[in-house]
Short mmCIF file of C-alpha atoms and ligand atoms in Angstrom, two decimals:
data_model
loop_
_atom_site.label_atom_id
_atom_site.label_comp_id
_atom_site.label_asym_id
_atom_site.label_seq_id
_atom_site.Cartn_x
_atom_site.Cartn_y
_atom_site.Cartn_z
CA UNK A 1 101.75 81.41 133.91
CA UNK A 2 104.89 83.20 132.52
CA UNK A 3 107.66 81.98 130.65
CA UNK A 4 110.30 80.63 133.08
CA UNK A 5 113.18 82.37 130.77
CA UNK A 6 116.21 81.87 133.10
CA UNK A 7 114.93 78.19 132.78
CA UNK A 8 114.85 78.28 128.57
CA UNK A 9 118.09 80.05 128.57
CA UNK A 10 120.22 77.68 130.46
CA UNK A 11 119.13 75.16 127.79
CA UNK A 12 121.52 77.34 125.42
CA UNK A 13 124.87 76.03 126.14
CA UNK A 14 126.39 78.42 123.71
CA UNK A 15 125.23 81.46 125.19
CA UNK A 16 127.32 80.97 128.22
CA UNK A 17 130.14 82.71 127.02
CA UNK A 18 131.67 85.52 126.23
CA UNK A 19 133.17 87.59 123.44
CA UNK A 20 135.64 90.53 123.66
CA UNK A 21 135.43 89.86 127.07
CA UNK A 22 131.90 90.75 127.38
CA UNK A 23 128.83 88.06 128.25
CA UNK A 24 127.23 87.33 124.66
CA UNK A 25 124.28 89.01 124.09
CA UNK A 26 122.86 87.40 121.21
CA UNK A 27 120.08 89.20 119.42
CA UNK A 28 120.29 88.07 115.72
CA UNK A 29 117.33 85.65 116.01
CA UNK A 30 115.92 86.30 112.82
CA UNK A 31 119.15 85.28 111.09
CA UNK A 32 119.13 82.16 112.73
CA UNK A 33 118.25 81.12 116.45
CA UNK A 34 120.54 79.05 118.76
CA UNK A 35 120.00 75.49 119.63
CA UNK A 36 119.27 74.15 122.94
CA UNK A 37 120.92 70.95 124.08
CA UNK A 38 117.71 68.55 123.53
CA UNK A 39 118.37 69.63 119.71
CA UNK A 40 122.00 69.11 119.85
CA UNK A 41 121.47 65.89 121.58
CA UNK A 42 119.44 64.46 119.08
CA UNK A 43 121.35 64.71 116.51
CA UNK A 44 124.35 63.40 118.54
CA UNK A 45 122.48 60.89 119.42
CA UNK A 46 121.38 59.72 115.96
CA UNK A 47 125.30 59.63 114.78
CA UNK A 48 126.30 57.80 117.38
CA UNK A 49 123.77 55.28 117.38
CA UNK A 50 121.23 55.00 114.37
CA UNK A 51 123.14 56.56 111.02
CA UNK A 52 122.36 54.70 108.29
CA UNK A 53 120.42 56.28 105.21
CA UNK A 54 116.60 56.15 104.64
CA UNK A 55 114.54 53.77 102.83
CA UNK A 56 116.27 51.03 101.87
CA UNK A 57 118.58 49.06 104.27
CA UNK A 58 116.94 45.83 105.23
CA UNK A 59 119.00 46.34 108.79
CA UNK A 60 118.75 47.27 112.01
CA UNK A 61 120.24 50.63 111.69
CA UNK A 62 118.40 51.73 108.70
CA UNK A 63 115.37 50.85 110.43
CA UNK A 64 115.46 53.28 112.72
CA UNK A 65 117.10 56.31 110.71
CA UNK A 66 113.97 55.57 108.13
CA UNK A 67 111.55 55.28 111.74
CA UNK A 68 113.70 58.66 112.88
CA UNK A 69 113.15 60.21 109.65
CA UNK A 70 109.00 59.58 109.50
CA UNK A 71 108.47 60.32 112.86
CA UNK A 72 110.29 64.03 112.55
CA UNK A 73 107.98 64.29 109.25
CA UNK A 74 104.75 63.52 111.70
CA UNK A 75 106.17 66.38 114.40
CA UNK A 76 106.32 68.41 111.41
CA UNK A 77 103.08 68.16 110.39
CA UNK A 78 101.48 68.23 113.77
CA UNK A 79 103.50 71.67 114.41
CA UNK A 80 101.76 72.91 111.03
CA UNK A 81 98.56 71.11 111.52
CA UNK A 82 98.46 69.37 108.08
CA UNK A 83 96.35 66.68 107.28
CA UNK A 84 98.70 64.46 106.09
CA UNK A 85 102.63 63.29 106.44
CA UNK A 86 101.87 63.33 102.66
CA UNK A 87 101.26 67.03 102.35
CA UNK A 88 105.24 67.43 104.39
CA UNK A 89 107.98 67.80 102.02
CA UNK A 90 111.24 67.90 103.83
CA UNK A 91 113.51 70.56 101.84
CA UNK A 92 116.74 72.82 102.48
CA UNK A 93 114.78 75.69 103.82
CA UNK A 94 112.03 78.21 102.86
CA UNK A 95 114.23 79.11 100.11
CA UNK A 96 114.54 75.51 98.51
CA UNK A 97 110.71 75.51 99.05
CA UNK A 98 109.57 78.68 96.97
CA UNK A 99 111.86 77.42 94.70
CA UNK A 100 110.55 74.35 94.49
CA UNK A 101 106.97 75.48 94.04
CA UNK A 102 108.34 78.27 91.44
CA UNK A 103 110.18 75.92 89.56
CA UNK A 104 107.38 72.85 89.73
CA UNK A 105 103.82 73.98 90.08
CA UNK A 106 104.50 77.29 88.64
CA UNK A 107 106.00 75.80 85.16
CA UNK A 108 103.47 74.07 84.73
CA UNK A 109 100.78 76.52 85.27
CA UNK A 110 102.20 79.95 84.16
CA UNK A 111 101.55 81.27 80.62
CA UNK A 112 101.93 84.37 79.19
CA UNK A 113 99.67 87.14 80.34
CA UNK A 114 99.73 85.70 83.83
CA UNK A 115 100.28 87.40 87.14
CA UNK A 116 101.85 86.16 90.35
CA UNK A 117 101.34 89.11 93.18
CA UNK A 118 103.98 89.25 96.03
CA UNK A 119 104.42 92.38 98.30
CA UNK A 120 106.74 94.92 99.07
CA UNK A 121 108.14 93.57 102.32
CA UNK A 122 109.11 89.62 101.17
CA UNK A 123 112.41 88.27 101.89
CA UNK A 124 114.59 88.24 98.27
CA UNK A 125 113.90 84.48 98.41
CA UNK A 126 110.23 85.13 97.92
CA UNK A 127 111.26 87.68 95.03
CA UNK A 128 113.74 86.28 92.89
CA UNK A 129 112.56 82.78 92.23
CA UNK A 130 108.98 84.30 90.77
CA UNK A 131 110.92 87.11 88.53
CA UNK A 132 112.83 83.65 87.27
CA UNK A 133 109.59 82.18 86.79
CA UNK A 134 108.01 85.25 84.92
CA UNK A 135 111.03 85.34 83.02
CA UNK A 136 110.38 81.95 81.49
CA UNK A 137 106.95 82.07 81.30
CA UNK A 138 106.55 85.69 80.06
CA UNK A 139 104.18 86.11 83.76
CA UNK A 140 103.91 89.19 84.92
CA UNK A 141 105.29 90.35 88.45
CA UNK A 142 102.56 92.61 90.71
CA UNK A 143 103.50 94.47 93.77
CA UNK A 144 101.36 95.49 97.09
CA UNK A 145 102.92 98.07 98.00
CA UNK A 146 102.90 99.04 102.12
CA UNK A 147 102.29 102.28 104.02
CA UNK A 148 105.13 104.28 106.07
CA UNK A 149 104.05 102.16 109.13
CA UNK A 150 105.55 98.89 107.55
CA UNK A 151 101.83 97.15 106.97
CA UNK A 152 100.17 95.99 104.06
CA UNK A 153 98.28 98.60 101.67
CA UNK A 154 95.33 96.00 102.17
CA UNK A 155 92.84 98.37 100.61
CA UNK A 156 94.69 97.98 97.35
CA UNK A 157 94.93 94.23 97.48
CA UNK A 158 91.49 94.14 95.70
CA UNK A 159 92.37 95.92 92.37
CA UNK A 160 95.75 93.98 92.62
CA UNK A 161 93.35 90.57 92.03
CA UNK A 162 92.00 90.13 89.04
CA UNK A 163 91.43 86.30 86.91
CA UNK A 164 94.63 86.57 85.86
CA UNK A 165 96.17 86.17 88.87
CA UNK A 166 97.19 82.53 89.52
CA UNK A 167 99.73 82.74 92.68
CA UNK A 168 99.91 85.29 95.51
CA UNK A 169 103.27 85.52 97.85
CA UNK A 170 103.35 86.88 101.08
CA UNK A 171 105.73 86.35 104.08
CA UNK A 172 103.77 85.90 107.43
CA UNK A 173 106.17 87.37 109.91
CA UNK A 174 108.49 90.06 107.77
CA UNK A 175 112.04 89.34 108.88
CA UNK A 176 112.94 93.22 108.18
CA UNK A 177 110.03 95.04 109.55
CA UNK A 178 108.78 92.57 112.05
CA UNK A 179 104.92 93.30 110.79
CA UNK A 180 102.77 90.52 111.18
CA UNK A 181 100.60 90.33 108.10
CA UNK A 182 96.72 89.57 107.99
CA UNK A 183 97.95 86.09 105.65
CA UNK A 184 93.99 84.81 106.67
CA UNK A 185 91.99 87.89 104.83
CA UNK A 186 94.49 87.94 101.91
CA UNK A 187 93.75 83.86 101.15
CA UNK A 188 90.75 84.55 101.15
CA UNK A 189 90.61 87.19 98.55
CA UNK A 190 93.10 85.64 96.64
CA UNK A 191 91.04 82.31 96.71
CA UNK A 192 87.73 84.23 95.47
CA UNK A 193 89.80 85.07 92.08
CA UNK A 194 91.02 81.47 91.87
CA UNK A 195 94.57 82.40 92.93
CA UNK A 196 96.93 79.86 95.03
CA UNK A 197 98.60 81.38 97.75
CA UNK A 198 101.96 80.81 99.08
CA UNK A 199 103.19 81.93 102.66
CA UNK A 200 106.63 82.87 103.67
CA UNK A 201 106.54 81.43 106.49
CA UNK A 202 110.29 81.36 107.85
CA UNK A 203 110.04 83.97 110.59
CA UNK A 204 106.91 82.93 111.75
CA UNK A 205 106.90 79.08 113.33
CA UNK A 206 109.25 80.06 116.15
CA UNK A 207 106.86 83.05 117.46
CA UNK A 208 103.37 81.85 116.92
CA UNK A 209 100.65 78.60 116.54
CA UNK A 210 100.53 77.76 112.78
CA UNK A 211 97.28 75.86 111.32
CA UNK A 212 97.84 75.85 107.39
CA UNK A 213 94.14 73.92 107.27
CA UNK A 214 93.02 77.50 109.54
CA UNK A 215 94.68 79.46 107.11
CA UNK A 216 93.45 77.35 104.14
CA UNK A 217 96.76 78.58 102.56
CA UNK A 218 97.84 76.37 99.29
CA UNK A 219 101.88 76.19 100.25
CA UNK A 220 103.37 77.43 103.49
CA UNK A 221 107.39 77.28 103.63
CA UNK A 222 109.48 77.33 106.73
CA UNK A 223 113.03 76.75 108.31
CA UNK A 224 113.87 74.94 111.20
CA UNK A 225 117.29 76.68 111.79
CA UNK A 226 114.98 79.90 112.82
CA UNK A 227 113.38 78.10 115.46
CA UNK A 228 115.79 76.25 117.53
CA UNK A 229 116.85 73.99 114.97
CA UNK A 230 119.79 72.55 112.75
CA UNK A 231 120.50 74.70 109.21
CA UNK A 232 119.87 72.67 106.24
CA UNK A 233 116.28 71.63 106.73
CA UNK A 234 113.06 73.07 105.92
CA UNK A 235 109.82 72.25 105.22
CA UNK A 236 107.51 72.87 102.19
CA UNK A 237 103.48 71.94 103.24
CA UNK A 238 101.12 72.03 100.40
CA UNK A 239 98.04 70.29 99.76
CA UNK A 240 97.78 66.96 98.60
CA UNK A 241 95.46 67.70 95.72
CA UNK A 242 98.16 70.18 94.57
CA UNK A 243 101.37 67.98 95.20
CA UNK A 244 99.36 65.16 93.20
CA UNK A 245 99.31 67.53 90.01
CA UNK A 246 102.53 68.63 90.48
CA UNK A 247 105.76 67.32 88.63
CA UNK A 248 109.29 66.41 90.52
CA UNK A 249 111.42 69.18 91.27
CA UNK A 250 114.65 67.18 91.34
CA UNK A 251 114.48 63.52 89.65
CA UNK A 252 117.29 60.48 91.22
CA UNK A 253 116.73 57.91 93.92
CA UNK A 254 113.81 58.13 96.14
CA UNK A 255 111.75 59.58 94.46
CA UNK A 256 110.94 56.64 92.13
CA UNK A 257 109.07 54.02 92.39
CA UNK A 258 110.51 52.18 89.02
CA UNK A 259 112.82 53.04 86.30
CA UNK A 260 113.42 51.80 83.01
CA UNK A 261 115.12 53.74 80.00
CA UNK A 262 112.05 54.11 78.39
CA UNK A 263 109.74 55.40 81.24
CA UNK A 264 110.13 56.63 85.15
CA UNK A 265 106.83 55.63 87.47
CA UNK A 266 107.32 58.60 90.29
CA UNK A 267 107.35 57.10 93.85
CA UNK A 268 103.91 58.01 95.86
CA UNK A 269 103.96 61.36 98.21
CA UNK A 270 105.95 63.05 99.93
CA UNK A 271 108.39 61.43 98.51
CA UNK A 272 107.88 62.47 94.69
CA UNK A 273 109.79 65.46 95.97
CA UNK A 274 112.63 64.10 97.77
CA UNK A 275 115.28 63.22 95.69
CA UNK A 276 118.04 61.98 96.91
CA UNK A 277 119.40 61.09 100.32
CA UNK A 278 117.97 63.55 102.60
CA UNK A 279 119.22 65.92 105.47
CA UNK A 280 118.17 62.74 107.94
CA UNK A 281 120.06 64.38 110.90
CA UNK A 282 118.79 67.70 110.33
CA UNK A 283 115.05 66.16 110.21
CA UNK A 284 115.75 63.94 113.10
CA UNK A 285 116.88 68.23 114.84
CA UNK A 286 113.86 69.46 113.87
CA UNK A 287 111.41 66.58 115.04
CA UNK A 288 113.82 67.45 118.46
CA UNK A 289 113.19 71.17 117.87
CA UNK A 290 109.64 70.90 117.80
CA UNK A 291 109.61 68.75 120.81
CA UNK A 292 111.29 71.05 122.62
CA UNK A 293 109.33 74.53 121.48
CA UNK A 294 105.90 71.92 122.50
CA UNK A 295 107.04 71.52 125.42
CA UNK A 296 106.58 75.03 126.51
CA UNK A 297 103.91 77.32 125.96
CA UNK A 298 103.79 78.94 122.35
CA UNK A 299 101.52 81.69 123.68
CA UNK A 300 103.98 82.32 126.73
CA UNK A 301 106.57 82.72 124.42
CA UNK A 302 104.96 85.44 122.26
CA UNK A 303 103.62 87.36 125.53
CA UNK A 304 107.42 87.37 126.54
CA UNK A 305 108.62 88.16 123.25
CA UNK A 306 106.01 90.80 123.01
CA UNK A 307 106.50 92.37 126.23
CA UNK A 308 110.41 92.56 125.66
CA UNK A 309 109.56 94.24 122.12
CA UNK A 310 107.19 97.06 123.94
CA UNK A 311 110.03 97.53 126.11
CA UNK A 312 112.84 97.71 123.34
CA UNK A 313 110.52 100.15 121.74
CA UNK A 314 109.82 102.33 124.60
CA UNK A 315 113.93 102.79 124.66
CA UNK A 316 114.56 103.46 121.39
CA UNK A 317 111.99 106.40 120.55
CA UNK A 318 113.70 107.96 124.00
CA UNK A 319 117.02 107.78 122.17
CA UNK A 320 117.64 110.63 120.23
CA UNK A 321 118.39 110.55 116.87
CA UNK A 322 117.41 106.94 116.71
CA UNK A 323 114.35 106.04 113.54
CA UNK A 324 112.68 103.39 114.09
CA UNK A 325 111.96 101.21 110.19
CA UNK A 326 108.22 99.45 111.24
CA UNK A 327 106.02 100.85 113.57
CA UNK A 328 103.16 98.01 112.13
CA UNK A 329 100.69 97.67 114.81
CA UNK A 330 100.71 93.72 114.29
CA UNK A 331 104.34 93.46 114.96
CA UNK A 332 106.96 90.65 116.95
CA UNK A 333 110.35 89.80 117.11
CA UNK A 334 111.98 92.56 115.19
CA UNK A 335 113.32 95.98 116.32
CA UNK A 336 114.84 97.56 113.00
CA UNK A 337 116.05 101.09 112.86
CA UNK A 338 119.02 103.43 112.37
CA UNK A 339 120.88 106.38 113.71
CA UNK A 340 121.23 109.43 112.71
CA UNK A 341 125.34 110.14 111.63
CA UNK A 342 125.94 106.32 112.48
CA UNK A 343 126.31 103.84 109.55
CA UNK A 344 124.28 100.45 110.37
CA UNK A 345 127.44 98.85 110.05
CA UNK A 346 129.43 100.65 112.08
CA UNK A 347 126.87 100.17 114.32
CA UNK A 348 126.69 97.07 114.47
CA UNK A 349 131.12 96.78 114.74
CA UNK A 350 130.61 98.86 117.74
CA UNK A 351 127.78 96.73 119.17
CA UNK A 352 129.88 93.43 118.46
CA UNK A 353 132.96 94.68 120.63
CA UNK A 354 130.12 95.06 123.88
CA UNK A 355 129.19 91.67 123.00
CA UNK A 356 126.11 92.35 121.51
CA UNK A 357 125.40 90.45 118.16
CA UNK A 358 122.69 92.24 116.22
CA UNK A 359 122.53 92.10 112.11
CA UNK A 360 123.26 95.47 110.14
CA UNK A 361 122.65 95.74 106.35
CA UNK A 362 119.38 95.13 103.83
CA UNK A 363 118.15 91.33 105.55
CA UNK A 364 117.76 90.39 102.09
CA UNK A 365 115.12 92.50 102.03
CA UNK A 366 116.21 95.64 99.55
CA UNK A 367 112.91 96.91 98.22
CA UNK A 368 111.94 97.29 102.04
CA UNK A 369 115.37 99.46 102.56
CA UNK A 370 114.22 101.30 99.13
CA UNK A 371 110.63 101.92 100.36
CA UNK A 372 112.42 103.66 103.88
CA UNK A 373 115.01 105.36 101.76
CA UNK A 374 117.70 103.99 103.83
CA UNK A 375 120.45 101.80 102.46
CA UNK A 376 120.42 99.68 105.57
CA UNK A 377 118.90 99.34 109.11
CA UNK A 378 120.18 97.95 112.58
CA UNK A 379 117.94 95.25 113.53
CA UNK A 380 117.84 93.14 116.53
CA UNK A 381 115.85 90.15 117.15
CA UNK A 382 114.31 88.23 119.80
CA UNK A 383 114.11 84.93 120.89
CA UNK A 384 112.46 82.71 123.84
CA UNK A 385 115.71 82.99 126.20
CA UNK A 386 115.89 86.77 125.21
CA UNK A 387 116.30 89.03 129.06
CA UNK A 388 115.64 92.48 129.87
CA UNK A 389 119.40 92.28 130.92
CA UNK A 390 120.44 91.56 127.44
CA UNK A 391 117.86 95.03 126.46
CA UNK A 392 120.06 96.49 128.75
CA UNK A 393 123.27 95.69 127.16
CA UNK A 394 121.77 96.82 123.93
CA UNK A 395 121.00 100.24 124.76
CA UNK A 396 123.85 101.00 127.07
CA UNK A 397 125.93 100.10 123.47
CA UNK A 398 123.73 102.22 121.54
CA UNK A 399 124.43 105.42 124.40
CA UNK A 400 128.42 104.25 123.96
CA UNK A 401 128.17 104.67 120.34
CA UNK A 402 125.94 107.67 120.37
CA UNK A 403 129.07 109.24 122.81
CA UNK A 404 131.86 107.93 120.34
CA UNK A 405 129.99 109.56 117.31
CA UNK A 406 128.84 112.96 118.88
N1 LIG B 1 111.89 84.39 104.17
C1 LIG B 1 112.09 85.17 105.23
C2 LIG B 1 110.99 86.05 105.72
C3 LIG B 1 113.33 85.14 105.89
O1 LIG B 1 113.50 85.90 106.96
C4 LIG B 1 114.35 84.29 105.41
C5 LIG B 1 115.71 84.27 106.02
C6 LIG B 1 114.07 83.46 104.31
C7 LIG B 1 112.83 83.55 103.71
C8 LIG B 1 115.04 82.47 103.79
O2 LIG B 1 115.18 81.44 104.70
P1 LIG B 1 116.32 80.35 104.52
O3 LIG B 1 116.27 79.56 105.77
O4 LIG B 1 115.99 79.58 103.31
O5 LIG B 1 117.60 81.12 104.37
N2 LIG B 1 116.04 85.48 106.67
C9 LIG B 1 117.25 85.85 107.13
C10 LIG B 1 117.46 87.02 107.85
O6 LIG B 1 116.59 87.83 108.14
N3 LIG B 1 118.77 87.12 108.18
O7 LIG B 1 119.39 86.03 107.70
C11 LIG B 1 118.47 85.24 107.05
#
């Protein structure tokens, strides 16, 4: 069976419209994908009915946010394959999660002389918060660099692991080269030195199956507003044994289980890590989000995207002067490149006006641009409801700009 896409797009009520006059084309699915009405529903539905926060009330209402609440954390952790609703720590997004895990597990077991290893190709939000952490810790930052293809130097992950190495990064689905990394062989290496590993896994949930006890990966960090959910919630999985040893991130309500002036008790897992009143609308979106994406076929949806990105690719090395940044062989989703005499962003103006909404500039991912030695790239993304019409519009705006700039 195929994907039925005419079927997935008419879910989208927002892409029935248009913009400068032209049907939307939307193509900036890595940013963040649309939602379809099941999503949009939910969370309606929740306001309307069931607010009340989490936890605590003794009522009706609060009863079922709080049953609303656990049952998104159980779709969560069947979508991941966890063990355990214990081992699902609802969060802003991937970047509250590596965060979380910098500032938490990584403070407490970073010393001097230590080394976390990331790659070349993360996101800055799988950068930044581990240079913060190195900063206070006096840990030392390590780099695997990739080849002109956009992949993984893999053959130099091995003298990149040594004992000293306590925490490897690396982002699953690269949100600025589209290459598909071989997360599986790098745990394991990284395990054999005693190293955690943490996955970027943001890009990645909406495009393929993930099983974190498969990977045997120590944290994996996603966002639900990249696939086909609300913005504002995210999930951090990581084991139990590790979320045991780990302090709170964020101490106030919720995530106590008694307080005095002279000594907190911390409340039992998850919730250790939830401080607060939570994003209960957003987690009820996702729970609807991955009821929705379950109710098609993952592996339908990644032939479809796949055969849409062969396609896209086929165009764009017949356009002339067009570059293509990541060529890896493992690739999805992305198609990232620029023109020659044509500024991404003035690109991506031109694009807008023919209703085609594509993202120009570095994706938060400089030290990719800086590896290309380009200051920027086009890129446009695909999602499930993604048509070989909306290809079409693409490249017959990428001939009209090629015309205007000649
Ligand atoms: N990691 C990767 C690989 C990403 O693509 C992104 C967001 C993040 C982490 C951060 O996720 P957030 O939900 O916490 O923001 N990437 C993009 C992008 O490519 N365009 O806009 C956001």
């Amino acid at each position: 069976m195929s994907l039925d896409v005419a079927a997935v797009k008419a879910q989208f009520p927002i892409l029935d419209q248009q913009v400068y006059g032209k049907r939307l084309v939307y193509l900036d699915n890595a940013a963040t994908t649309q939602k379809p009405r099941a999503v949009i529903h939910a969370i309606q539905s929740f306001y309307e009915k069931d607010n009340a926060n989490v936890h605590r009330g003794v009522h009706a209402l609060s009863e079922r946010a709080t049953a609303a609440y656990e049952a998104a954390r159980e779709k969560v952790r069947g979508l991941l394959n966890a063990c355990s609703v214990r081992e699902v720590v609802f969060v802003r997004g991937t970047t509250e999660a590596i965060n979380l895990v910098a500032q938490s597990w990584g403070m407490a077991r970073l010393r001097a002389g230590d080394e976390i290893l990331i790659t070349e190709m993360e996101h800055h939000s799988n950068i930044v918060p581990w240079q913060m952490l190195c900063e206070r810790t006096g840990a030392r930052l390590r780099v695997l660099p990739i080849n002109d293809a956009g992949e993984l130097c893999m053959e130099q992950l091995p003298s990149l692991l040594n004992e000293r190495t306590k925490l490897v990064g690396v982002v699953h689905l690269s949100n600025a080269l589209g290459t598909i990394n071989p997360v599986a062989e790098i745990i394991r290496q990284a395990h054999a030195v005693g190293a955690r590993v943490l996955v970027d896994g943001a890009q990645a949930a909406a495009h393929m199956p993930i099983d974190v006890q498969q990977l045997d990966c120590d944290f994996y960090a996603t966002s639900a507003h990249k696939m086909y959910g609300p913005t504002g919630i995210g999930v951090l999985y990581a084991k139990e044994t590790l979320l045991d040893e780990m302090p709170p991130y964020q101490g106030g309500g919720d995530m106590i289980r008694m307080v005095t002036f002279e000594h907190t008790q911390y409340n039992e897992l998850p919730y250790k890590f939830e401080a607060g009143t939570p994003n209960i609308a957003g987690a009820i979106g996702f729970g609807a989000a991955i009821d929705w994406l379950r109710g098609l076929d993952m592996g339908e949806i990644a032939a479809h995207e796949q055969n849409m990105l062969q396609e896209a690719t086929r165009r764009a090395k017949d356009l002339p002067g067009l570059r293509l940044v990541g060529e890896a062989k493992h690739r999805a989703t992305v198609l990232s490149f620029t023109m020659e005499g044509i500024h991404p962003h003035d690109l991506g103006t031109i694009l807008d006006r023919e209703g085609v909404a594509i993202r120009a500039g570095h994706h938060c991912a400089m030290p990719v641009m800086q590896r290309f030695g380009v200051p920027a790239t086009v890129r446009a993304s695909l999602a499930a409801y993604n048509t070989l019409d909306d290809l079409d519009a693409l490249f017959l705006a990428l001939e009209k700009a090629c015309a205007m700039f000649a």
